[in-house]
PDB file of C-alpha atoms in Angstrom:
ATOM      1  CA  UNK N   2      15.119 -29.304 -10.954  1.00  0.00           C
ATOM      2  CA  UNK N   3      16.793 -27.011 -13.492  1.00  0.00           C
ATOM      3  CA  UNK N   4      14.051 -24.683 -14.152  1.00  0.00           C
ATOM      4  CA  UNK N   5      14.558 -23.711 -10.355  1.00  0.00           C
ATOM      5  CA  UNK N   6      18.169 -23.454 -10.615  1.00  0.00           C
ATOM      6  CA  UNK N   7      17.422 -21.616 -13.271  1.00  0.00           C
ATOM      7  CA  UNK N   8      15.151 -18.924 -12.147  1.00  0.00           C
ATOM      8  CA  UNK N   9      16.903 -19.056  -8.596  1.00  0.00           C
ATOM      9  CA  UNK N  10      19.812 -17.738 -10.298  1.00  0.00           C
ATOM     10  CA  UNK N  11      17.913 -15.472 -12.273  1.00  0.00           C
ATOM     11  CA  UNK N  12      16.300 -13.355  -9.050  1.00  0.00           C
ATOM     12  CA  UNK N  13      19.782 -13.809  -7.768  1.00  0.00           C
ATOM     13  CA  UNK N  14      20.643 -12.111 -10.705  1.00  0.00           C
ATOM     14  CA  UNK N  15      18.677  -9.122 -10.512  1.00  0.00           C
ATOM     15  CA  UNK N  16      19.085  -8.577  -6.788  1.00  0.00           C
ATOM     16  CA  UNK N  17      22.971  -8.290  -7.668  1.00  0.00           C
ATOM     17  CA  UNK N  18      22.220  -6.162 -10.666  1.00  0.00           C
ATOM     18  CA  UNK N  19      20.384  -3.479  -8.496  1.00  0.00           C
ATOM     19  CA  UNK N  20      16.980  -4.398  -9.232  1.00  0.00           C
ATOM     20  CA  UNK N  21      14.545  -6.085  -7.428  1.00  0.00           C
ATOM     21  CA  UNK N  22      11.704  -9.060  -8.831  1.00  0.00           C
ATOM     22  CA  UNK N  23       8.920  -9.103  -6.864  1.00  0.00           C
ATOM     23  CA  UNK N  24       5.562 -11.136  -6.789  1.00  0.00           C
ATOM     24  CA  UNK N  25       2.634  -9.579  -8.449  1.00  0.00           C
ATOM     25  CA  UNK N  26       0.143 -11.064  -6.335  1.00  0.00           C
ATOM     26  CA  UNK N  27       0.530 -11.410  -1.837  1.00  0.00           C
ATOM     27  CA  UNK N  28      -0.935 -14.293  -0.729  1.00  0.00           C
ATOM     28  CA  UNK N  29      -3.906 -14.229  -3.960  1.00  0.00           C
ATOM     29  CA  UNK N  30      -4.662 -10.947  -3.915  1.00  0.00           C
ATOM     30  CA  UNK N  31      -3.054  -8.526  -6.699  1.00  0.00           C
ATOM     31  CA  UNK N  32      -0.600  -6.244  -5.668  1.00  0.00           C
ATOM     32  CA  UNK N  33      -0.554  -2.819  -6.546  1.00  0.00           C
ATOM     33  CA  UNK N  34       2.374  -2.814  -9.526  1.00  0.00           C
ATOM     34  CA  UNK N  35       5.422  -1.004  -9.192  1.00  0.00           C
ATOM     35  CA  UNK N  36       9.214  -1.153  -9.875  1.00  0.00           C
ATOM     36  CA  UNK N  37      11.997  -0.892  -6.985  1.00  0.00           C
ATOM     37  CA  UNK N  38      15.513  -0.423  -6.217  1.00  0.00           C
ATOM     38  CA  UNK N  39      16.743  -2.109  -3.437  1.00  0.00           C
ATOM     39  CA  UNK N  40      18.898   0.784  -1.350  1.00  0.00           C
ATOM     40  CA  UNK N  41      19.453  -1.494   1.788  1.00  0.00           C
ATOM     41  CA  UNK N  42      17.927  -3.915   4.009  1.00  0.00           C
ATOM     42  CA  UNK N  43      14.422  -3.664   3.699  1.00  0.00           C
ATOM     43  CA  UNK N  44      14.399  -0.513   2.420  1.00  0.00           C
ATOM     44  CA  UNK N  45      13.087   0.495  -1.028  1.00  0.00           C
ATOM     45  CA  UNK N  46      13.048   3.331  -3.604  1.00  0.00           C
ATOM     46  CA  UNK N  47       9.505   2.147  -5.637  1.00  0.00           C
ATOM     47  CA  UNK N  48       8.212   3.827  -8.722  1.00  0.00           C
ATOM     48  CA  UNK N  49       4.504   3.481  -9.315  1.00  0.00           C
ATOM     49  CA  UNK N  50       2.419   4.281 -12.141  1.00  0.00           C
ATOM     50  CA  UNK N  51      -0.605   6.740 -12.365  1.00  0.00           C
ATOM     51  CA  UNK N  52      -3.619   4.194 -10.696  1.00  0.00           C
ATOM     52  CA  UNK N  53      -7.148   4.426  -9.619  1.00  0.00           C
ATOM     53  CA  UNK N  54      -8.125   4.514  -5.490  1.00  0.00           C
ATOM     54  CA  UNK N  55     -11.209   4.176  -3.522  1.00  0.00           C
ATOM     55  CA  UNK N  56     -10.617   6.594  -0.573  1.00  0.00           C
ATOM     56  CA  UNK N  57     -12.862   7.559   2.611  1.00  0.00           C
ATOM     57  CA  UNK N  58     -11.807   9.936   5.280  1.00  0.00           C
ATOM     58  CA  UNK N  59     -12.538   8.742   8.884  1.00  0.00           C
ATOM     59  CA  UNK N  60     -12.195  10.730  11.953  1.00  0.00           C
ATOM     60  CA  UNK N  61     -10.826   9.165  15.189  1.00  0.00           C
ATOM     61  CA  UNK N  62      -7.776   6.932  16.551  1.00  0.00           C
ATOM     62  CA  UNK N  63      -5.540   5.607  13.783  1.00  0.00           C
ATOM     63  CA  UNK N  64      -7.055   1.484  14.767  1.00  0.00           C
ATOM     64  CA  UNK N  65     -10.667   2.658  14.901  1.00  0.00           C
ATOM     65  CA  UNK N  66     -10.342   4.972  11.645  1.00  0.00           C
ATOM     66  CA  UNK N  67      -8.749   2.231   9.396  1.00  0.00           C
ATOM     67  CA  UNK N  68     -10.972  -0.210  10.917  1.00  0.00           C
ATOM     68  CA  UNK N  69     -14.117   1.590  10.154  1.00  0.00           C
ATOM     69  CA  UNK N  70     -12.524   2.900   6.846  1.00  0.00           C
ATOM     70  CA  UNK N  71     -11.859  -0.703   5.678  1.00  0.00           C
ATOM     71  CA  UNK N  72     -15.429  -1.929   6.086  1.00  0.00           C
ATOM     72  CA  UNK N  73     -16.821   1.109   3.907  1.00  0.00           C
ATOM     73  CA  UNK N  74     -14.272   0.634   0.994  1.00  0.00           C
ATOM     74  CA  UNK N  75     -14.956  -3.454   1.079  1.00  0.00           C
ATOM     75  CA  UNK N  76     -18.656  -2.784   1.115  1.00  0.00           C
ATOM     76  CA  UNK N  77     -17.950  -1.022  -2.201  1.00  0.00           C
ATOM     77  CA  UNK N  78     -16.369  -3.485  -3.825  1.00  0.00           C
ATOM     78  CA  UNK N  79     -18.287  -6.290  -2.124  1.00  0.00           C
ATOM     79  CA  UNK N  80     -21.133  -4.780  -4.380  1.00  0.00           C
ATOM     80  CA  UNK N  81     -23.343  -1.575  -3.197  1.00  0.00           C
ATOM     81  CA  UNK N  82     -22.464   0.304  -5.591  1.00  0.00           C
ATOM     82  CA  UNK N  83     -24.920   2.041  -8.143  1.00  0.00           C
ATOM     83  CA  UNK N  84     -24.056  -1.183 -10.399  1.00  0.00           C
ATOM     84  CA  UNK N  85     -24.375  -4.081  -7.883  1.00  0.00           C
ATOM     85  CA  UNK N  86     -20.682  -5.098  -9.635  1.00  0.00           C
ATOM     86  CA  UNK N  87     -18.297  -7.350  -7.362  1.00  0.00           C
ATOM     87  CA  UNK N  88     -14.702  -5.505  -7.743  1.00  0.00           C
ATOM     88  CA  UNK N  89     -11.234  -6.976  -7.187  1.00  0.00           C
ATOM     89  CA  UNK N  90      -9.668  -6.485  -4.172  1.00  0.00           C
ATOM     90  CA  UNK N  91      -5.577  -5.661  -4.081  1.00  0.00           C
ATOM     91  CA  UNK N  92      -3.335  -5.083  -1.386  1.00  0.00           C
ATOM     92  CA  UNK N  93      -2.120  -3.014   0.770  1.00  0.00           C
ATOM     93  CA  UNK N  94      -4.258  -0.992   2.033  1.00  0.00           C
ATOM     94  CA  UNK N  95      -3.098   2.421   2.533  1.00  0.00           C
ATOM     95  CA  UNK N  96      -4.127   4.653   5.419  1.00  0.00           C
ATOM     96  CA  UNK N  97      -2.572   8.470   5.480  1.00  0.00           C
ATOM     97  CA  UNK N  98      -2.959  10.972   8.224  1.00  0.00           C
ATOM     98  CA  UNK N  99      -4.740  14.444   6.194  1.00  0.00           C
ATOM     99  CA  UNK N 100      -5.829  17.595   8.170  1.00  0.00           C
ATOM    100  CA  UNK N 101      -9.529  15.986   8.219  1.00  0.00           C
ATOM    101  CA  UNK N 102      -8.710  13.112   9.551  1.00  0.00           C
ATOM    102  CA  UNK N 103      -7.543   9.566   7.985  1.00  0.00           C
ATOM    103  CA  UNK N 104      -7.596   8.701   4.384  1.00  0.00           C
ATOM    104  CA  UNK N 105      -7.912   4.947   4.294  1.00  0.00           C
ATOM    105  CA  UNK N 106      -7.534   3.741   0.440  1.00  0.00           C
ATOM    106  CA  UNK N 107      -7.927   0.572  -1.635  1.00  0.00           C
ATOM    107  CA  UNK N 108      -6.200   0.374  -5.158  1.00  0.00           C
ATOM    108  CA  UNK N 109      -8.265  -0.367  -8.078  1.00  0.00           C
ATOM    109  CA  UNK N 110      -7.188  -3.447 -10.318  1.00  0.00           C
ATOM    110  CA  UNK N 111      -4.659  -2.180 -12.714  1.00  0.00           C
ATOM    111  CA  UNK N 112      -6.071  -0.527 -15.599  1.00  0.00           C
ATOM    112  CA  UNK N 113      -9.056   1.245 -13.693  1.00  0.00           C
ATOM    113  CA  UNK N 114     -10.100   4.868 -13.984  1.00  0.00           C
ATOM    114  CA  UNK N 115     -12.760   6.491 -12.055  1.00  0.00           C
ATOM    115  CA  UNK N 116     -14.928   7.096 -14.765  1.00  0.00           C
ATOM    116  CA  UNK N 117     -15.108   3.282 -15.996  1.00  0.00           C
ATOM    117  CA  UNK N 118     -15.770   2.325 -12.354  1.00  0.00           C
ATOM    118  CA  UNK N 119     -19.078   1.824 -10.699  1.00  0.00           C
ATOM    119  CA  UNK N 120     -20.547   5.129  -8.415  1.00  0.00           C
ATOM    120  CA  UNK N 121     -20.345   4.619  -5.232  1.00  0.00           C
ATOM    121  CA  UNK N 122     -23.500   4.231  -3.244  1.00  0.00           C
ATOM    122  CA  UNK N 123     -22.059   6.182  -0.682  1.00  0.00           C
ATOM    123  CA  UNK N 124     -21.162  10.104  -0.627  1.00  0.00           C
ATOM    124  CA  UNK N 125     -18.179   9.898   1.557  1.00  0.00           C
ATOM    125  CA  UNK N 126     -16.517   7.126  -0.898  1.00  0.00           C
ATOM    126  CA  UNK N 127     -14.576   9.050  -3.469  1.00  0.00           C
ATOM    127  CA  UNK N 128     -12.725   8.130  -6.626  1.00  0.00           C
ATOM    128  CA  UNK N 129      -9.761   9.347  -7.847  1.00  0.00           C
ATOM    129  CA  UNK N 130      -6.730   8.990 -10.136  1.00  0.00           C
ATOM    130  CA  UNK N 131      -2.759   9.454  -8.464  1.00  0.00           C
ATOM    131  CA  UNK N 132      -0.202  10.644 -10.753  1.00  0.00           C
ATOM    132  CA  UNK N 133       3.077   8.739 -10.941  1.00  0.00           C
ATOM    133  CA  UNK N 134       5.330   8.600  -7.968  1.00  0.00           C
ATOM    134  CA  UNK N 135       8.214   7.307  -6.543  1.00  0.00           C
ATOM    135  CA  UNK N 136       8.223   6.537  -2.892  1.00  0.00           C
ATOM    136  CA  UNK N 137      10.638   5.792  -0.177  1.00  0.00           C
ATOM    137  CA  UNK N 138       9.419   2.498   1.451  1.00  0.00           C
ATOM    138  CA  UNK N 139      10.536   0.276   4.806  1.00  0.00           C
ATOM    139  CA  UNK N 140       8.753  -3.237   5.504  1.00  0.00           C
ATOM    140  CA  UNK N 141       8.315  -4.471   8.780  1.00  0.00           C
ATOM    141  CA  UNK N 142       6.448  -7.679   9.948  1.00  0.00           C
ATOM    142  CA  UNK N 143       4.922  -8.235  13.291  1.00  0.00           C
ATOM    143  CA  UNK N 144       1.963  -5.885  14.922  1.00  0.00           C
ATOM    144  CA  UNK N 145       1.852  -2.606  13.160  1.00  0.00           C
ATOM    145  CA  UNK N 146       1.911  -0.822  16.751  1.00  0.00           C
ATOM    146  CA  UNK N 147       2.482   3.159  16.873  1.00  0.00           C
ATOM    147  CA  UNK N 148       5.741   2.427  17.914  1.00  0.00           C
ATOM    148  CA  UNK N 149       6.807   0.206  15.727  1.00  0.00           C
ATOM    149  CA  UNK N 150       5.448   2.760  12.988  1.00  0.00           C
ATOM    150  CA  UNK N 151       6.801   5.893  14.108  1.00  0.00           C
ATOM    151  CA  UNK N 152      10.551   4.275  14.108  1.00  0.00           C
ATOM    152  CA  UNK N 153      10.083   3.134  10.643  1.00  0.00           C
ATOM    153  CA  UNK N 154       9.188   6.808   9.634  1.00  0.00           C
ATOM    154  CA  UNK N 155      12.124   7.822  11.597  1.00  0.00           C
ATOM    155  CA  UNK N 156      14.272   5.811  10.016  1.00  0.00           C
ATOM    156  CA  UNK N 157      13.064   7.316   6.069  1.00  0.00           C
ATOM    157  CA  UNK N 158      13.192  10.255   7.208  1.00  0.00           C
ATOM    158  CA  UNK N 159      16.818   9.391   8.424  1.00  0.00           C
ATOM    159  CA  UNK N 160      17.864   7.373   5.370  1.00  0.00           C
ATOM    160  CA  UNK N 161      16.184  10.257   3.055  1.00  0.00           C
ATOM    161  CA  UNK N 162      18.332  12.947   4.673  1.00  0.00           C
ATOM    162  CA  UNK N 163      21.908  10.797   4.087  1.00  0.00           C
ATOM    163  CA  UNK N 164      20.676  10.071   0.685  1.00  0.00           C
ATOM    164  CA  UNK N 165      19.997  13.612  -0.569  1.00  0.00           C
ATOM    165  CA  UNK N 166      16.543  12.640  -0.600  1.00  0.00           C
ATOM    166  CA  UNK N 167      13.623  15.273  -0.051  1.00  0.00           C
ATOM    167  CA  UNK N 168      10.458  13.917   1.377  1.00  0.00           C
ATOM    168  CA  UNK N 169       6.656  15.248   0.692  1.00  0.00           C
ATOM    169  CA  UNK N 170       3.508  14.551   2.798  1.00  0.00           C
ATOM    170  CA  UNK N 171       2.754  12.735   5.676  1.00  0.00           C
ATOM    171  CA  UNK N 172       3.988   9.336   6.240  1.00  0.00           C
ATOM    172  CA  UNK N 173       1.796   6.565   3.928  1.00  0.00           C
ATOM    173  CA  UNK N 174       1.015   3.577   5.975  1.00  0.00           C
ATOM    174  CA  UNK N 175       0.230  -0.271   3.760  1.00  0.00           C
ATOM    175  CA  UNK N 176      -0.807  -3.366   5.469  1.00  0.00           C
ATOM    176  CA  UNK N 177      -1.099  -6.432   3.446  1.00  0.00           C
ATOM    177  CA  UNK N 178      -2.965  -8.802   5.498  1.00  0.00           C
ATOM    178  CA  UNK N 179      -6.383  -9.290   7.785  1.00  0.00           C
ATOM    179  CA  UNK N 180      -6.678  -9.100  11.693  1.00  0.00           C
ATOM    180  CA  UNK N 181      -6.370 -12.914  11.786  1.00  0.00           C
ATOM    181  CA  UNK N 182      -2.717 -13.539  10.431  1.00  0.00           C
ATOM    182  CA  UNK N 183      -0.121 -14.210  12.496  1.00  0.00           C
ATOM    183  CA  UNK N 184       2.294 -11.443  13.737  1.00  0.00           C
ATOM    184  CA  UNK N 185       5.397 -13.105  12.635  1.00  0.00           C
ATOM    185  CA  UNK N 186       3.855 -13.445   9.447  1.00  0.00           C
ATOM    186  CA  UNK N 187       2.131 -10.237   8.868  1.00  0.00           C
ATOM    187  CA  UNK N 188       3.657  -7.300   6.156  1.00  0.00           C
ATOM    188  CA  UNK N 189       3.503  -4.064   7.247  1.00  0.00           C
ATOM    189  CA  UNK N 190       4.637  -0.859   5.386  1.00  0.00           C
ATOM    190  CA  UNK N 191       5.852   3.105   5.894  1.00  0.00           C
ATOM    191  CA  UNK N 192       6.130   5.193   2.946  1.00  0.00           C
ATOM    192  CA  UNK N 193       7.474   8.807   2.204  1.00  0.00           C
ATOM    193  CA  UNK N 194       6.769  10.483  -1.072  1.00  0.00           C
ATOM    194  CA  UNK N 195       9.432  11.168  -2.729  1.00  0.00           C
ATOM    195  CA  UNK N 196       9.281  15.047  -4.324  1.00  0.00           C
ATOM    196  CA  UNK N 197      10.713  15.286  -6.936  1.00  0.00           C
TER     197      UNK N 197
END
């Protein structure tokens, strides 16, 4: 009973103080790490270290890209790969609109680089390494409908403007969770690098 006093007071603590505790795992899986300030509601200024992705670039409706996108990163990790090796699997996913088409992108687990990584058996899978960055982040739950997306990058690009913020890139889209979760219960994401 007093440990949760305890640590209920200490989150409370750290919300007050500016900062933000978070969970480093969603629902099992391992979350990609970062740090955040809370700015308001559920909007976030995160700082993420350098990591590791597995990115393909699929042509076609945002639904049908990530869709197909998803089942060629998860058969990499699943296993065919030039090592047969079973990798972790961390949420979100992200999914970016690029001038060929859309990047859909798993995080490594933390501590990856490409060249410690299996090859992929497939050409179109790619490795790479992102720098640092700091990103301006809203969370949403419910159906991650084009709607409901493009008002959440409305409102960054809003919030970024009255904040002196400048904005890079194309909106960065995360979902947490599978097909099969509940609306109501579902995490949904829109991101703006931050340039610095």
């Amino acid at each position: 009973m007093r440990l949760s006093v305890l640590l209920a007071g200490l989150v409370l603590a750290t919300a007050l103080s500016g900062g933000l505790a978070r969970a480093e795992t969603y629902r099992g899986y391992p979350e990609v790490p970062y740090t955040a300030e809370r700015l308001s509601g559920a909007l976030e200024l995160r700082h993420y270290p350098a990591r590791t992705i597995a990115e393909v670039v699929v042509d076609g409706t945002r639904f049908a890209a990530i869709n197909r996108g998803f089942s060629e990163l998860a058969h990499y990790i699943f296993g065919e790969n030039a090592a047969g090796e079973k990798i972790a699997m961390t949420v979100p996913v992200g999914q970016t609109r690029t001038d060929l088409g859309w990047a859909i992108r798993f995080t490594m687990p933390e501590g990856s680089v490409p060249e410690t990584l299996p090859e992929p058996a497939k050409t179109w899978v790619r490795l790479r390494r992102l720098p640092p960055e700091t990103l301006l982040v809203t969370r949403f739950s419910g159906r991650a409908t084009a709607g409901k997306l493009n008002a959440a990058g409305r409102e960054l690009v809003a919030e970024a403007r009255a904040r002196g913020l400048r904005l890079s890139g194309a909106a960065r889209l995360m979902f947490y969770d599978d097909p099969f979760t509940m609306p109501w219960n579902r995490r949904n994401e829109v991101a703006y690098l931050v340039a610095r």
